[in-house]
């Protein structure tokens, strides 16, 4: 999560919503790390999670990330939560909870839907205070 936080801070410096994500392999090796690039790529779907899932799969030359873990500073939105399932992520670890936009513990609750895809083990609230403080600072500065 320390690396994901670094990526979130880098996103902030680029003027993006500060969310960072990392994919680690079965032995904990870092396969991909990145932050939000929505503004930079002019892509509303360029969430940190989407970028690292794709990049990790490409670096492994595999379509799926079985036995890999996704670390992200914010509870994933429904799109990213569904993507983590499609990529067969083993464990999803996130920092801050997102009652407004989150799709794991809130709103769509993607993994609780009947007929849900492969569901990762979910661990929320890891280094929550630091992850949330970054986001709070960003949104307060924009008001
Ligand atoms: Zn997302």
mmCIF file of C-alpha atoms in Angstrom, residues 5-95:
data_model
loop_
_atom_site.group_PDB
_atom_site.id
_atom_site.type_symbol
_atom_site.label_atom_id
_atom_site.label_comp_id
_atom_site.label_asym_id
_atom_site.label_seq_id
_atom_site.Cartn_x
_atom_site.Cartn_y
_atom_site.Cartn_z
ATOM 1 C CA UNK A 5 0.131 5.813 -1.852
ATOM 2 C CA UNK A 6 3.236 7.013 -3.719
ATOM 3 C CA UNK A 7 1.347 6.639 -6.977
ATOM 4 C CA UNK A 8 -1.625 8.521 -5.532
ATOM 5 C CA UNK A 9 0.681 11.390 -4.575
ATOM 6 C CA UNK A 10 2.154 11.356 -8.092
ATOM 7 C CA UNK A 11 -1.395 11.575 -9.516
ATOM 8 C CA UNK A 12 -2.040 14.551 -7.306
ATOM 9 C CA UNK A 13 1.057 16.306 -8.656
ATOM 10 C CA UNK A 14 -0.278 15.722 -12.183
ATOM 11 C CA UNK A 15 -3.591 17.339 -11.231
ATOM 12 C CA UNK A 16 -5.505 14.055 -11.150
ATOM 13 C CA UNK A 17 -7.779 12.707 -8.447
ATOM 14 C CA UNK A 18 -5.181 11.138 -6.116
ATOM 15 C CA UNK A 19 -5.752 7.420 -6.434
ATOM 16 C CA UNK A 20 -2.899 4.962 -6.852
ATOM 17 C CA UNK A 21 -2.843 1.245 -7.552
ATOM 18 C CA UNK A 22 -0.372 -1.628 -7.646
ATOM 19 C CA UNK A 23 -0.598 -5.231 -8.854
ATOM 20 C CA UNK A 24 1.645 -7.741 -7.117
ATOM 21 C CA UNK A 25 2.414 -11.255 -8.273
ATOM 22 C CA UNK A 26 2.060 -14.489 -6.292
ATOM 23 C CA UNK A 27 5.335 -13.872 -4.436
ATOM 24 C CA UNK A 28 4.616 -10.216 -3.817
ATOM 25 C CA UNK A 29 6.671 -8.903 -6.731
ATOM 26 C CA UNK A 30 5.395 -5.592 -8.117
ATOM 27 C CA UNK A 31 4.074 -6.190 -11.645
ATOM 28 C CA UNK A 32 2.554 -2.772 -12.275
ATOM 29 C CA UNK A 33 2.065 0.505 -10.452
ATOM 30 C CA UNK A 34 0.293 3.638 -11.595
ATOM 31 C CA UNK A 35 -2.110 6.376 -10.640
ATOM 32 C CA UNK A 36 -5.163 7.944 -12.195
ATOM 33 C CA UNK A 37 -4.533 9.292 -15.681
ATOM 34 C CA UNK A 38 -8.062 10.397 -16.574
ATOM 35 C CA UNK A 39 -7.045 13.963 -17.436
ATOM 36 C CA UNK A 40 -3.709 13.135 -19.026
ATOM 37 C CA UNK A 41 -5.161 10.473 -21.309
ATOM 38 C CA UNK A 42 -8.503 12.217 -21.912
ATOM 39 C CA UNK A 43 -10.020 8.918 -20.899
ATOM 40 C CA UNK A 44 -12.760 8.867 -18.262
ATOM 41 C CA UNK A 45 -12.020 5.173 -17.747
ATOM 42 C CA UNK A 46 -8.285 5.599 -17.104
ATOM 43 C CA UNK A 47 -8.651 4.805 -13.411
ATOM 44 C CA UNK A 48 -5.488 3.647 -11.656
ATOM 45 C CA UNK A 49 -6.880 0.116 -11.280
ATOM 46 C CA UNK A 50 -7.660 -0.292 -14.989
ATOM 47 C CA UNK A 51 -4.176 0.876 -15.917
ATOM 48 C CA UNK A 52 -2.339 -1.492 -13.576
ATOM 49 C CA UNK A 53 -4.559 -4.488 -14.378
ATOM 50 C CA UNK A 54 -3.863 -4.074 -18.092
ATOM 51 C CA UNK A 55 -0.211 -3.319 -17.612
ATOM 52 C CA UNK A 56 0.368 -6.290 -15.279
ATOM 53 C CA UNK A 57 -1.358 -8.683 -17.681
ATOM 54 C CA UNK A 58 0.683 -7.315 -20.582
ATOM 55 C CA UNK A 59 3.940 -7.645 -18.643
ATOM 56 C CA UNK A 60 3.126 -11.269 -17.818
ATOM 57 C CA UNK A 61 1.901 -11.977 -21.342
ATOM 58 C CA UNK A 62 -1.249 -13.391 -19.772
ATOM 59 C CA UNK A 63 -4.899 -12.490 -20.141
ATOM 60 C CA UNK A 64 -5.673 -13.111 -16.479
ATOM 61 C CA UNK A 65 -3.955 -12.295 -13.226
ATOM 62 C CA UNK A 66 -4.724 -15.439 -11.283
ATOM 63 C CA UNK A 67 -2.758 -15.482 -7.985
ATOM 64 C CA UNK A 68 -2.095 -11.745 -8.236
ATOM 65 C CA UNK A 69 -3.276 -9.064 -5.829
ATOM 66 C CA UNK A 70 -4.598 -5.566 -6.533
ATOM 67 C CA UNK A 71 -3.752 -2.793 -4.075
ATOM 68 C CA UNK A 72 -5.548 0.530 -4.417
ATOM 69 C CA UNK A 73 -5.829 3.590 -2.196
ATOM 70 C CA UNK A 74 -9.599 3.968 -2.702
ATOM 71 C CA UNK A 75 -12.475 1.523 -2.806
ATOM 72 C CA UNK A 76 -12.846 0.682 -6.510
ATOM 73 C CA UNK A 77 -15.787 1.963 -8.520
ATOM 74 C CA UNK A 78 -18.144 -0.604 -10.112
ATOM 75 C CA UNK A 79 -16.165 -0.641 -13.379
ATOM 76 C CA UNK A 80 -12.852 -1.380 -11.685
ATOM 77 C CA UNK A 81 -14.378 -3.879 -9.255
ATOM 78 C CA UNK A 82 -15.876 -5.791 -12.187
ATOM 79 C CA UNK A 83 -12.575 -5.594 -14.080
ATOM 80 C CA UNK A 84 -10.687 -7.016 -11.084
ATOM 81 C CA UNK A 85 -13.082 -9.978 -11.240
ATOM 82 C CA UNK A 86 -12.570 -10.406 -14.987
ATOM 83 C CA UNK A 87 -8.798 -10.364 -14.498
ATOM 84 C CA UNK A 88 -9.235 -13.031 -11.788
ATOM 85 C CA UNK A 89 -7.512 -10.997 -9.099
ATOM 86 C CA UNK A 90 -6.932 -13.152 -6.017
ATOM 87 C CA UNK A 91 -7.117 -10.443 -3.380
ATOM 88 C CA UNK A 92 -8.272 -6.837 -3.532
ATOM 89 C CA UNK A 93 -6.793 -4.592 -0.845
ATOM 90 C CA UNK A 94 -8.024 -1.017 -0.669
ATOM 91 C CA UNK A 95 -7.468 1.977 1.607
#
